[in-house]
GROMACS .gro file of N, CA and C in nm:
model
  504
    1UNK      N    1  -6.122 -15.989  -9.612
    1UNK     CA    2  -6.072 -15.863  -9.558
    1UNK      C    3  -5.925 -15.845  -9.598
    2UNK      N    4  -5.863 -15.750  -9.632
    2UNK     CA    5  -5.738 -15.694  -9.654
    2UNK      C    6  -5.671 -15.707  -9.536
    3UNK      N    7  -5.471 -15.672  -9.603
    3UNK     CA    8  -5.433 -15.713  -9.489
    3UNK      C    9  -5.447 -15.596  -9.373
    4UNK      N   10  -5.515 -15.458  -9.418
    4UNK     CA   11  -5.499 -15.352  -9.372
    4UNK      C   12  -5.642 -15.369  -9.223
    5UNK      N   13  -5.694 -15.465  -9.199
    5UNK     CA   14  -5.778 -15.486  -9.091
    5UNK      C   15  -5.736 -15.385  -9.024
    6UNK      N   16  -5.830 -15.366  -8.900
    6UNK     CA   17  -5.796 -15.298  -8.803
    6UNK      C   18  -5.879 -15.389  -8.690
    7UNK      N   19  -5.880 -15.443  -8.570
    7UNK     CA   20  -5.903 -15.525  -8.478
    7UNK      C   21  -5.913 -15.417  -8.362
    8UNK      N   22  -6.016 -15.405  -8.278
    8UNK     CA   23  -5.992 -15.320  -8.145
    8UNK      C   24  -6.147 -15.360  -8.120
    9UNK      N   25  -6.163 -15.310  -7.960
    9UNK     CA   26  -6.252 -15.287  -7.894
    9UNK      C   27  -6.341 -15.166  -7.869
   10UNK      N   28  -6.456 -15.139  -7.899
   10UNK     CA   29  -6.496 -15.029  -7.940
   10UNK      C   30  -6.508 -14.949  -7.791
   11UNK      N   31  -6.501 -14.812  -7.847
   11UNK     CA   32  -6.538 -14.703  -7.746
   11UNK      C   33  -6.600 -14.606  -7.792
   12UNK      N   34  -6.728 -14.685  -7.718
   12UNK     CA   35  -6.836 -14.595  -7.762
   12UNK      C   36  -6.939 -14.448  -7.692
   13UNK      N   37  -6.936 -14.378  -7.797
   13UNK     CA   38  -6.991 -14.210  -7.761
   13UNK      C   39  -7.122 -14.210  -7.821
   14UNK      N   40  -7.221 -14.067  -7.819
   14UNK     CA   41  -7.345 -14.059  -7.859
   14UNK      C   42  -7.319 -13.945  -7.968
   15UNK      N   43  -7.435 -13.893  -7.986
   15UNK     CA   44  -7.451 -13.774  -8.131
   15UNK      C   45  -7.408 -13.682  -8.021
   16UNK      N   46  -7.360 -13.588  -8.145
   16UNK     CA   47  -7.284 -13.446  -8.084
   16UNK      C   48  -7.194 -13.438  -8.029
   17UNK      N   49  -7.079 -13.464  -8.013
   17UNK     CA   50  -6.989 -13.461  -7.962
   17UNK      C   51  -6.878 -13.388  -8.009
   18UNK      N   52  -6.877 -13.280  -7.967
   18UNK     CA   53  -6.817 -13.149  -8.024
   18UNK      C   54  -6.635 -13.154  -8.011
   19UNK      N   55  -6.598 -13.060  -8.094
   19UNK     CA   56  -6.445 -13.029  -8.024
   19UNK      C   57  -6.419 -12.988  -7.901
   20UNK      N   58  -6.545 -12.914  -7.847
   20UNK     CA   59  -6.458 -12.904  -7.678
   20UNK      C   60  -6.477 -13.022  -7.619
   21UNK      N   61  -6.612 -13.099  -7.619
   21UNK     CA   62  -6.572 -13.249  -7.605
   21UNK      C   63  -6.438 -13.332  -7.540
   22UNK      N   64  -6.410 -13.293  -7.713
   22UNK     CA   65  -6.287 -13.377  -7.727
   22UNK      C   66  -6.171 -13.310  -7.697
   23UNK      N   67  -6.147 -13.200  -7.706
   23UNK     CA   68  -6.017 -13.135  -7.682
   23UNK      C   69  -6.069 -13.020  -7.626
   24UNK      N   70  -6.123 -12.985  -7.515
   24UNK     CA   71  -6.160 -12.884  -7.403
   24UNK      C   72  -6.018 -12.738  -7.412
   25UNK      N   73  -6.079 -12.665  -7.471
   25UNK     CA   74  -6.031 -12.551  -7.477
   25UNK      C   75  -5.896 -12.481  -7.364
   26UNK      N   76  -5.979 -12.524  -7.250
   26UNK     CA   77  -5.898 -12.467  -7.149
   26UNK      C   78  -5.746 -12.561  -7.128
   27UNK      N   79  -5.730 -12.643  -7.243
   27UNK     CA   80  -5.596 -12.717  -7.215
   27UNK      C   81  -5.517 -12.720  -7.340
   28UNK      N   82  -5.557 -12.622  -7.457
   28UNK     CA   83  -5.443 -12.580  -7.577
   28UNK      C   84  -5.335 -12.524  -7.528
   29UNK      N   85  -5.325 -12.490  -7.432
   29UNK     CA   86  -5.146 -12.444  -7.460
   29UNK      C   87  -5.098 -12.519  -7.383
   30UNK      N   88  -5.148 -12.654  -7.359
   30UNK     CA   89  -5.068 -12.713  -7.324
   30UNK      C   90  -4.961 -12.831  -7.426
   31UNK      N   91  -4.894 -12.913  -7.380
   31UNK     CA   92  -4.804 -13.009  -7.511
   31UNK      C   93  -4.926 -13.143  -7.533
   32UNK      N   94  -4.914 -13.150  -7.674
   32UNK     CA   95  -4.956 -13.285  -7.696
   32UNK      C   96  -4.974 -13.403  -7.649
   33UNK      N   97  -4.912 -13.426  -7.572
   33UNK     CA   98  -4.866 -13.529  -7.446
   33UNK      C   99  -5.002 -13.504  -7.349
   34UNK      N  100  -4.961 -13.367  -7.309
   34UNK     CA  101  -5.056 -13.322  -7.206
   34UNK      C  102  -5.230 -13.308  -7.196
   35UNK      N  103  -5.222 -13.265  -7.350
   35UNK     CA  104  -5.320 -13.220  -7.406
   35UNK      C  105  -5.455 -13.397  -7.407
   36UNK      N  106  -5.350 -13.445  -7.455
   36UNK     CA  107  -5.426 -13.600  -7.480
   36UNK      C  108  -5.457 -13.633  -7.336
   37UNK      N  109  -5.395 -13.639  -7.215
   37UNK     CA  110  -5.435 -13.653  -7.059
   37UNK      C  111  -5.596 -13.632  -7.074
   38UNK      N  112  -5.620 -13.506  -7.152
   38UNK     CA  113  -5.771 -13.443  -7.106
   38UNK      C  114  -5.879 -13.506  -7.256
   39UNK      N  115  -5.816 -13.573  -7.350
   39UNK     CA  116  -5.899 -13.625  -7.431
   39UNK      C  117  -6.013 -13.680  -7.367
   40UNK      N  118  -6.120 -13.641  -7.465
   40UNK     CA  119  -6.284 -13.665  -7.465
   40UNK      C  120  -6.329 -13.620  -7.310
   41UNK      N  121  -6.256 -13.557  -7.231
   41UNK     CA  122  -6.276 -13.508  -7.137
   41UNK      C  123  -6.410 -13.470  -7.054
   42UNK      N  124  -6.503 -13.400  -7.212
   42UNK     CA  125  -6.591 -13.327  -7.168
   42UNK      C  126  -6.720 -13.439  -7.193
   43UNK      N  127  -6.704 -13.520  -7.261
   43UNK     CA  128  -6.775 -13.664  -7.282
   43UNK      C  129  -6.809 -13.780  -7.215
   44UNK      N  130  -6.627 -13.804  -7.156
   44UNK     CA  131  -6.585 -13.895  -7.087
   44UNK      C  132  -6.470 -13.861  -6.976
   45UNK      N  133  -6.528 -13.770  -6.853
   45UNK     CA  134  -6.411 -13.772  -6.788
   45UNK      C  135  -6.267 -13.910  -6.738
   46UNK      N  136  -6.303 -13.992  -6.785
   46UNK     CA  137  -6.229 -14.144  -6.755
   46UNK      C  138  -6.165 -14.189  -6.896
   47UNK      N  139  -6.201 -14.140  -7.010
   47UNK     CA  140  -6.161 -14.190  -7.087
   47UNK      C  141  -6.000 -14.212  -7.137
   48UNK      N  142  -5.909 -14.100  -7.059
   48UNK     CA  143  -5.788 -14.151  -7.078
   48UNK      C  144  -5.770 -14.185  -7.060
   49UNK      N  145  -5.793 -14.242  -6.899
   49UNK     CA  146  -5.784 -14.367  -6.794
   49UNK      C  147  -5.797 -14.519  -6.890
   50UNK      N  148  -5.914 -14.490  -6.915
   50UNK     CA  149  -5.951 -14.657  -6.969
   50UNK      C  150  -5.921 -14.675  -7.133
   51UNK      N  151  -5.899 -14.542  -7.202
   51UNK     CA  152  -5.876 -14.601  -7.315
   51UNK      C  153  -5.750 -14.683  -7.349
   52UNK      N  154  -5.746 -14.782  -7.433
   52UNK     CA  155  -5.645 -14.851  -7.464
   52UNK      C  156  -5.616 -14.848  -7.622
   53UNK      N  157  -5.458 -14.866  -7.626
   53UNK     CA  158  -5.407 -14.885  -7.754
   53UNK      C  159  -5.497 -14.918  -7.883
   54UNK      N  160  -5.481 -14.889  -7.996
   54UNK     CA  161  -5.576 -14.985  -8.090
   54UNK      C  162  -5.714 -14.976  -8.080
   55UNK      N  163  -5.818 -14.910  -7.990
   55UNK     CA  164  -5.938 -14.908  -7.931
   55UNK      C  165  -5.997 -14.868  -8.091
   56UNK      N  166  -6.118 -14.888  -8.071
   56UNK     CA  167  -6.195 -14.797  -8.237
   56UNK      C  168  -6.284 -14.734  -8.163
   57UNK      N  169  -6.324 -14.596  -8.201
   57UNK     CA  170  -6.376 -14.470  -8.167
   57UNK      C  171  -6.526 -14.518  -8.164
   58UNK      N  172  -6.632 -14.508  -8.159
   58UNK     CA  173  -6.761 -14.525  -8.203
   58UNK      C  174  -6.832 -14.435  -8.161
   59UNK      N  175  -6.932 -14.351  -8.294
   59UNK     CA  176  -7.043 -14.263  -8.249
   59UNK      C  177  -7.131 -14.205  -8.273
   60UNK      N  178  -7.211 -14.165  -8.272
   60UNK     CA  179  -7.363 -14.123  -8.376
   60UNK      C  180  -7.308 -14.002  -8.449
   61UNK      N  181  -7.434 -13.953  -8.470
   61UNK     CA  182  -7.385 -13.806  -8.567
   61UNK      C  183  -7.348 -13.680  -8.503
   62UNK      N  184  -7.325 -13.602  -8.618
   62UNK     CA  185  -7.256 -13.485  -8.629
   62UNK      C  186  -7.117 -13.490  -8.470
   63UNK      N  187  -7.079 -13.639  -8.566
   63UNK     CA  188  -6.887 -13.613  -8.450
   63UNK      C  189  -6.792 -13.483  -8.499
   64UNK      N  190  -6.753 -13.404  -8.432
   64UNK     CA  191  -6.637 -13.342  -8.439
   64UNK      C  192  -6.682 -13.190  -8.500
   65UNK      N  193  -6.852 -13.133  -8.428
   65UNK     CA  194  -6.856 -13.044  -8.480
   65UNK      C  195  -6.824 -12.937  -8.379
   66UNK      N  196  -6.822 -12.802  -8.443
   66UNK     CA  197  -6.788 -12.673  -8.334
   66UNK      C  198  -6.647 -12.623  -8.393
   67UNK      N  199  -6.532 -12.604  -8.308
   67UNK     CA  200  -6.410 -12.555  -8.379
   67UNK      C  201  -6.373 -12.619  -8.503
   68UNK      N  202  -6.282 -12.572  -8.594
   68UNK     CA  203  -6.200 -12.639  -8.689
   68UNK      C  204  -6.047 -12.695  -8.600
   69UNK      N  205  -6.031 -12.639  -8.475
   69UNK     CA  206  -5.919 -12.706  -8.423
   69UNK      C  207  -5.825 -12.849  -8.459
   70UNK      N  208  -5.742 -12.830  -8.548
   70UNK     CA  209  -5.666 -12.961  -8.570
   70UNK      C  210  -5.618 -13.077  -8.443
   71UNK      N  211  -5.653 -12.989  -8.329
   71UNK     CA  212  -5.575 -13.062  -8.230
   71UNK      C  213  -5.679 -13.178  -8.175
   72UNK      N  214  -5.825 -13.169  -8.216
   72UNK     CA  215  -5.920 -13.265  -8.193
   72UNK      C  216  -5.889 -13.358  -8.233
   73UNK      N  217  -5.879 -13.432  -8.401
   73UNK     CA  218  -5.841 -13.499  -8.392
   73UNK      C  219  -5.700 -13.603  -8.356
   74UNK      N  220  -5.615 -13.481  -8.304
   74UNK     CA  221  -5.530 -13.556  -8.281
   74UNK      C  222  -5.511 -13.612  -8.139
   75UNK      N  223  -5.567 -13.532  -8.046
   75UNK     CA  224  -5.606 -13.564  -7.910
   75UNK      C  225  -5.628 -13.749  -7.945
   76UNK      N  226  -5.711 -13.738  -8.013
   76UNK     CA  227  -5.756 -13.906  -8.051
   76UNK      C  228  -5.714 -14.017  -8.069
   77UNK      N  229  -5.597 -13.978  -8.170
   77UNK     CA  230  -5.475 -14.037  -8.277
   77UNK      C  231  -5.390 -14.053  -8.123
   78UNK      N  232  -5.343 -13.927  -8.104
   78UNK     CA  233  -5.249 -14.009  -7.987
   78UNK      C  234  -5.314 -14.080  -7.841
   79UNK      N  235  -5.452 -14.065  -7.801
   79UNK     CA  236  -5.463 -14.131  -7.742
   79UNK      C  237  -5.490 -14.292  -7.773
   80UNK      N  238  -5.458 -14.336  -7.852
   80UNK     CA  239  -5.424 -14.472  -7.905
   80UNK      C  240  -5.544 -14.506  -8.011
   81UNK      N  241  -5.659 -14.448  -8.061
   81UNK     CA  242  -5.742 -14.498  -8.138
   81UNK      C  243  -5.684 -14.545  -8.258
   82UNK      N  244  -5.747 -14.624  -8.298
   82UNK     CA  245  -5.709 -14.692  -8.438
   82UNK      C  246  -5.780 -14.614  -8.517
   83UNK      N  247  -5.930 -14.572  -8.531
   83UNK     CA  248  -5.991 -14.526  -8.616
   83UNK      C  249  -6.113 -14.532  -8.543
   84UNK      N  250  -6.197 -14.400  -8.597
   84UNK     CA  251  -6.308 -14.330  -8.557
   84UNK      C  252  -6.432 -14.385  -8.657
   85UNK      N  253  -6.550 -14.457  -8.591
   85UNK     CA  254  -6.673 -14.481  -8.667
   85UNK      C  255  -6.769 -14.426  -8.636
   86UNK      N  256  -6.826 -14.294  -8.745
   86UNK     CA  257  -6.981 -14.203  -8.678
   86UNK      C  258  -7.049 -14.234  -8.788
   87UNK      N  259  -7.152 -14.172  -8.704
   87UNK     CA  260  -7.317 -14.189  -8.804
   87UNK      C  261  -7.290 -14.073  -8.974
   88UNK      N  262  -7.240 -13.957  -8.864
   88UNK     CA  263  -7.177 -13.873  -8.962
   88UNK      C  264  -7.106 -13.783  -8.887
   89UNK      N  265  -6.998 -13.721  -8.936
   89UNK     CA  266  -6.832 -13.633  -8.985
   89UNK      C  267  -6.932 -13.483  -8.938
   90UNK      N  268  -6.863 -13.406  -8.864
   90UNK     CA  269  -6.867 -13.255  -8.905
   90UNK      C  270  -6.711 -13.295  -8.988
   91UNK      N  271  -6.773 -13.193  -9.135
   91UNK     CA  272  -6.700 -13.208  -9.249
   91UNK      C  273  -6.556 -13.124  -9.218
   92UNK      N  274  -6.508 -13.003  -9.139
   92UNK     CA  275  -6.365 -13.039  -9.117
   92UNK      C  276  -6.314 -13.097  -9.042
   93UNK      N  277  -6.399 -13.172  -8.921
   93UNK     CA  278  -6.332 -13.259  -8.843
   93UNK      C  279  -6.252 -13.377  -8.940
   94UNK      N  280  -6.339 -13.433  -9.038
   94UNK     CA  281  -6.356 -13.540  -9.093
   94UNK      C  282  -6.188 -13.518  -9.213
   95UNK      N  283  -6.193 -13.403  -9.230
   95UNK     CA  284  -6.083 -13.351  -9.353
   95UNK      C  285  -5.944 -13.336  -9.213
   96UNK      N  286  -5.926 -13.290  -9.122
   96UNK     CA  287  -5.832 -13.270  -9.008
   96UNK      C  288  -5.798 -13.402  -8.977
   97UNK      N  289  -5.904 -13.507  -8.998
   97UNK     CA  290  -5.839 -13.632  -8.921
   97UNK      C  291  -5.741 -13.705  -9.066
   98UNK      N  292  -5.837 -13.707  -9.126
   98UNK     CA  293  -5.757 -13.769  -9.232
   98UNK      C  294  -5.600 -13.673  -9.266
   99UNK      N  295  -5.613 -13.539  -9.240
   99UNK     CA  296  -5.492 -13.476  -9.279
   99UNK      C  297  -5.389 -13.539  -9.178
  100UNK      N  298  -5.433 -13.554  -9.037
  100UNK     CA  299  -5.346 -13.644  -8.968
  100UNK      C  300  -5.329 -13.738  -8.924
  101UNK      N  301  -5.346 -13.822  -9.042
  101UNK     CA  302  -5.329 -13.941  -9.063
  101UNK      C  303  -5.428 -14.085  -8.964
  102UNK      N  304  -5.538 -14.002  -8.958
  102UNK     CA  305  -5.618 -14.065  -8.850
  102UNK      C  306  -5.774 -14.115  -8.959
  103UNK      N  307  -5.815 -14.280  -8.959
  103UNK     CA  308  -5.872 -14.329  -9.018
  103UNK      C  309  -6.049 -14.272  -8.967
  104UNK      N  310  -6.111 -14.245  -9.057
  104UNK     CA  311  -6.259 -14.207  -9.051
  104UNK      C  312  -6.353 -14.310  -9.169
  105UNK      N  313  -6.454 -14.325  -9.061
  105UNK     CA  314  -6.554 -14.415  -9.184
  105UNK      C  315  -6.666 -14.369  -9.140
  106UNK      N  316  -6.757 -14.352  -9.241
  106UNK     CA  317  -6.926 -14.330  -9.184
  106UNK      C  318  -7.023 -14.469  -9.224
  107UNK      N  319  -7.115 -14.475  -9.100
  107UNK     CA  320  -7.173 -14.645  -9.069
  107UNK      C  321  -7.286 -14.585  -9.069
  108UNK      N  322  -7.379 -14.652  -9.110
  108UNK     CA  323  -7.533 -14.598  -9.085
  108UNK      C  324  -7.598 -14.672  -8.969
  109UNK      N  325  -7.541 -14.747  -8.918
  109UNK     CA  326  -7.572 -14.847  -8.867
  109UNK      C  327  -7.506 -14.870  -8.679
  110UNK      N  328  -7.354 -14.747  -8.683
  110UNK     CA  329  -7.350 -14.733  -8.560
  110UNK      C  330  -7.426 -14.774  -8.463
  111UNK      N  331  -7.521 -14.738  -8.449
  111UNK     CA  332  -7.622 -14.746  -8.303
  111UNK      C  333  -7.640 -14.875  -8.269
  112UNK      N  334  -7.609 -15.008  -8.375
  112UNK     CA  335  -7.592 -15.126  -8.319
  112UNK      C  336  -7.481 -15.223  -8.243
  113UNK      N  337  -7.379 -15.113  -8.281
  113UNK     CA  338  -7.248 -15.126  -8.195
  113UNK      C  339  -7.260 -15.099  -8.063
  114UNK      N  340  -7.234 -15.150  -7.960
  114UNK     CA  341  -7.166 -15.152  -7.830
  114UNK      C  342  -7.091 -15.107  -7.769
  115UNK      N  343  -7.070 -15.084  -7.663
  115UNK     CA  344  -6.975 -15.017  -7.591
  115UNK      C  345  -6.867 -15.137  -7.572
  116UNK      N  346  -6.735 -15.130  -7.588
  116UNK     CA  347  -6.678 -15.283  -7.509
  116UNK      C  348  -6.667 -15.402  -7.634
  117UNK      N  349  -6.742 -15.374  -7.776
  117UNK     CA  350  -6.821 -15.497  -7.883
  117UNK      C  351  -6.650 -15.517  -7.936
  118UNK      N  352  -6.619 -15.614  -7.955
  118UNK     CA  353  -6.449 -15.630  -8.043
  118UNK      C  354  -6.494 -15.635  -8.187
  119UNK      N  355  -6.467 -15.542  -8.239
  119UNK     CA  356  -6.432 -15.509  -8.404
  119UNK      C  357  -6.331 -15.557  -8.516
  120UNK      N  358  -6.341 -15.590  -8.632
  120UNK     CA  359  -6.268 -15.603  -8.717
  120UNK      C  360  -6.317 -15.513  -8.838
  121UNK      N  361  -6.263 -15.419  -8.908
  121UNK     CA  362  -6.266 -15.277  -8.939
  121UNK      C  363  -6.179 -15.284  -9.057
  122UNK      N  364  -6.218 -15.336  -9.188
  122UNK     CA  365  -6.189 -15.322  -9.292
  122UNK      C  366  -6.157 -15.183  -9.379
  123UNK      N  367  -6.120 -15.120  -9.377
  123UNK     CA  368  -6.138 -14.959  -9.416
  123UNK      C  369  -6.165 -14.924  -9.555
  124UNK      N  370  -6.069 -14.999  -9.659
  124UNK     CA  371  -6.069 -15.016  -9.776
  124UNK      C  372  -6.220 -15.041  -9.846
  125UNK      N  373  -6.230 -15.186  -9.781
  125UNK     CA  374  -6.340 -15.253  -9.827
  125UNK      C  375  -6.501 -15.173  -9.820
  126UNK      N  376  -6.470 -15.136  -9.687
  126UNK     CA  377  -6.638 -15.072  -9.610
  126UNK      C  378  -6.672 -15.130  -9.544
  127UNK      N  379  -6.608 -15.238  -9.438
  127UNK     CA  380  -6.681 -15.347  -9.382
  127UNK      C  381  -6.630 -15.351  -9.230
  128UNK      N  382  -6.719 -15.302  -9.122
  128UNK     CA  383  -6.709 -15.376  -9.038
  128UNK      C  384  -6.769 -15.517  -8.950
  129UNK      N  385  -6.660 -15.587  -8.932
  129UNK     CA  386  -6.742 -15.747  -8.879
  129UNK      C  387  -6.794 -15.719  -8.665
  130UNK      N  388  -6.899 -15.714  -8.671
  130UNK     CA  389  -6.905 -15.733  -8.508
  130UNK      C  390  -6.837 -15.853  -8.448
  131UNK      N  391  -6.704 -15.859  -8.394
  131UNK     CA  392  -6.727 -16.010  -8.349
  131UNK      C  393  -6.747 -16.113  -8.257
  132UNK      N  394  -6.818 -16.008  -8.178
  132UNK     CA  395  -6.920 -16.011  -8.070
  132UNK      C  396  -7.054 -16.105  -8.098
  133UNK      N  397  -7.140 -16.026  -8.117
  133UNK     CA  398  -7.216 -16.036  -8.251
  133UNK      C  399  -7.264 -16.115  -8.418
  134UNK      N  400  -7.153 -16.105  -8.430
  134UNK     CA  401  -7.133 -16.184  -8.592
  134UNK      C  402  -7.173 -16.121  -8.690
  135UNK      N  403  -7.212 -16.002  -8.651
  135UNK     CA  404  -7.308 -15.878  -8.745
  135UNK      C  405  -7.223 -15.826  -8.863
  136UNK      N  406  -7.258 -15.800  -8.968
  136UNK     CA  407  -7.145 -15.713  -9.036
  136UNK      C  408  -7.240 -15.598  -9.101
  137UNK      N  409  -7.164 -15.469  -9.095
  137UNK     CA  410  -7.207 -15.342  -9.097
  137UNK      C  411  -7.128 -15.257  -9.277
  138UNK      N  412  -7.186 -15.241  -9.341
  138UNK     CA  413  -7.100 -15.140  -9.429
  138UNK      C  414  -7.102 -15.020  -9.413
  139UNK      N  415  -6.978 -14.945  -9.480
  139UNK     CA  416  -6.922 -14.846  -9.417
  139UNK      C  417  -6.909 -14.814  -9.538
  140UNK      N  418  -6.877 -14.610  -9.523
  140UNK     CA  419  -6.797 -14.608  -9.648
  140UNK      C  420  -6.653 -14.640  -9.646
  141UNK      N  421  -6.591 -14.645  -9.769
  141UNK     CA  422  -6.473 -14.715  -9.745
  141UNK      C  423  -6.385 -14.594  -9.773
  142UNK      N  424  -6.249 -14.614  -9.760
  142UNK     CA  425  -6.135 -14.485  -9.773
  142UNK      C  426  -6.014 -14.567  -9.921
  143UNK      N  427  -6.034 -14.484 -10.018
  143UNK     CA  428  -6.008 -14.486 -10.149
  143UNK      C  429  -5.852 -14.536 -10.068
  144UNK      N  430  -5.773 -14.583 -10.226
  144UNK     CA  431  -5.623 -14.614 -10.239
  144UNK      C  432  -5.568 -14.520 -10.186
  145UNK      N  433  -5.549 -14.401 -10.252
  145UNK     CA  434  -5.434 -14.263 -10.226
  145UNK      C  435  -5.510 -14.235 -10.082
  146UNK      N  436  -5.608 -14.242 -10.028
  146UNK     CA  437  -5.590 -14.155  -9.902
  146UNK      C  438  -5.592 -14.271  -9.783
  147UNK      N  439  -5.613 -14.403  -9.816
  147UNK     CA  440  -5.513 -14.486  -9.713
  147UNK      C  441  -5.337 -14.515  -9.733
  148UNK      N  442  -5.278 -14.453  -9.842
  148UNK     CA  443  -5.169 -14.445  -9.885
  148UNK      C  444  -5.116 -14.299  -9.755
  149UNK      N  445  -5.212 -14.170  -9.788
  149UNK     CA  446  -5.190 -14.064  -9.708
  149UNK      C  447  -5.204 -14.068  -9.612
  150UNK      N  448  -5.257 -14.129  -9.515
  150UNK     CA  449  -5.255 -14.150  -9.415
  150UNK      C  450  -5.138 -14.281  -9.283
  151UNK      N  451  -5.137 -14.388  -9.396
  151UNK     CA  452  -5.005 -14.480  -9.339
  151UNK      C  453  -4.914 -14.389  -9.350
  152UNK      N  454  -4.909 -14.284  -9.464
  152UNK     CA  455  -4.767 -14.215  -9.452
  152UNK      C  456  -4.758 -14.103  -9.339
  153UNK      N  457  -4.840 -14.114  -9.283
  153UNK     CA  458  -4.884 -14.030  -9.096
  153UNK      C  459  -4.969 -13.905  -9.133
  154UNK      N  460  -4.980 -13.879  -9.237
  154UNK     CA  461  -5.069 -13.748  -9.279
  154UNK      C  462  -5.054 -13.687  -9.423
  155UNK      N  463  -5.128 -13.578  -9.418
  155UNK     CA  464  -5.072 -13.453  -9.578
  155UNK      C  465  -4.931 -13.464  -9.550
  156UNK      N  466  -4.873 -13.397  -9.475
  156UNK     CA  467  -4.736 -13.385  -9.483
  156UNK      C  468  -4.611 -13.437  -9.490
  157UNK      N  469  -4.635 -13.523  -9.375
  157UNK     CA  470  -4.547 -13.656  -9.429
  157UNK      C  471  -4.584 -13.697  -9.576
  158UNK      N  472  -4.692 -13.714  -9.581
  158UNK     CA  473  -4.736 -13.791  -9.770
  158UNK      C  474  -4.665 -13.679  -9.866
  159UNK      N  475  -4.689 -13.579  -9.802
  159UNK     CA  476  -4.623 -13.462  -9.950
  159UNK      C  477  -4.465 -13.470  -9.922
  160UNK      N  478  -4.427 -13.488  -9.820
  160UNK     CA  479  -4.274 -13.511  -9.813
  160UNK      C  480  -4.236 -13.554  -9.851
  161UNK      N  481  -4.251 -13.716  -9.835
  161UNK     CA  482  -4.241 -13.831  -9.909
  161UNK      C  483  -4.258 -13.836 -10.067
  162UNK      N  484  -4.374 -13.787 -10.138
  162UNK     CA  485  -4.387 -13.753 -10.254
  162UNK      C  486  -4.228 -13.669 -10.321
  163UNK      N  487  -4.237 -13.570 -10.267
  163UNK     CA  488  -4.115 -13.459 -10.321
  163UNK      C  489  -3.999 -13.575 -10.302
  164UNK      N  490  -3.968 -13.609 -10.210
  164UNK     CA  491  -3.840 -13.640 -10.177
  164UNK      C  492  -3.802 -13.797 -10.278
  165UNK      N  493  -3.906 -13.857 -10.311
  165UNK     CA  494  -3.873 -13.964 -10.411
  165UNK      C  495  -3.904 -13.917 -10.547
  166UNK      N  496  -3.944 -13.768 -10.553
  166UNK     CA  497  -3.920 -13.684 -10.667
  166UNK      C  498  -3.788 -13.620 -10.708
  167UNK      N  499  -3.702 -13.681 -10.590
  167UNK     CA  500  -3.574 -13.578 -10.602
  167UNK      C  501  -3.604 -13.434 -10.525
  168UNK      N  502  -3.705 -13.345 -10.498
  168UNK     CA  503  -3.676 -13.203 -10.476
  168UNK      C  504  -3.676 -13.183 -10.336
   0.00000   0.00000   0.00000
């Protein structure tokens, strides 16, 4: 495994799990800060409560469909996830997380993960190790440049960064 592991305890969800889900409508105007209070809300009323730092996301298919709202995935990102594992991406959830700098992999194999299971989460490679378990799962993996775009916290920071060691 690379040194880019990721280590957490999974927190695990089912198929469908939409943007109001995750970021419940009736709490956008509120601040980021605030906003994350009500993460996965509509899923998991407890989940801000119990989620912890570093946690890894886990969940069947079609995660993150319904709005294009950017603020879904970030509800996520700041509520401490390390990175999100589904069966499968609604495809702009999947493009929003990575824009902010938030790690996505698709597992075919999810449904053998656990609620609570401790993970080691290779991203690069495609590999997660159960190590609970002892199981290991492949994933797809996330190319050079867009684990480059993402340590650099997102598109923007990455394009900043780009220009600015361009000189402009």
């Amino acid at each position: 495994m690379s040194s880019r592991v990721i280590k957490g305890r999974a927190y695990k969800f089912g198929d469908n799990i939409n943007t109001d889900f995750i970021n419940p409508a009736q709490y956008m105007e509120l601040s980021m800060e605030e906003m994350t209070k009500h993460a996965m809300e509509g899923a998991d009323p407890n989940f801000s409560k119990n989620v912890r730092h570093g946690d890894i996301m886990v969940a069947g298919k079609n995660f993150g469909s319904g709005s294009s709202r950017e603020t879904a995935p970030m509800v996520i990102k700041y509520s401490g996830i390390s990175i999100i594992i589904a069966e499968f991406f609604a495809r702009i959830f999947y493009r929003n997380a990575i824009n902010i700098g938030l790690k996505v992999l698709i597992c075919k194999e999810v449904s053998e993960i656990q609620h609570g299971d401790e993970l080691e989460v290779d991203p690069q490679a495609g590999i997660i190790k159960n190590l609970i378990t002892g199981k290991n799962y492949q994933t797809t993996s996330l190319p050079a440049h867009i684990m480059e775009l993402i340590e650099d916290g997102g598109l923007i920071e990455h394009l900043e960064k780009k220009l600015k060691a361009e000189g402009v």
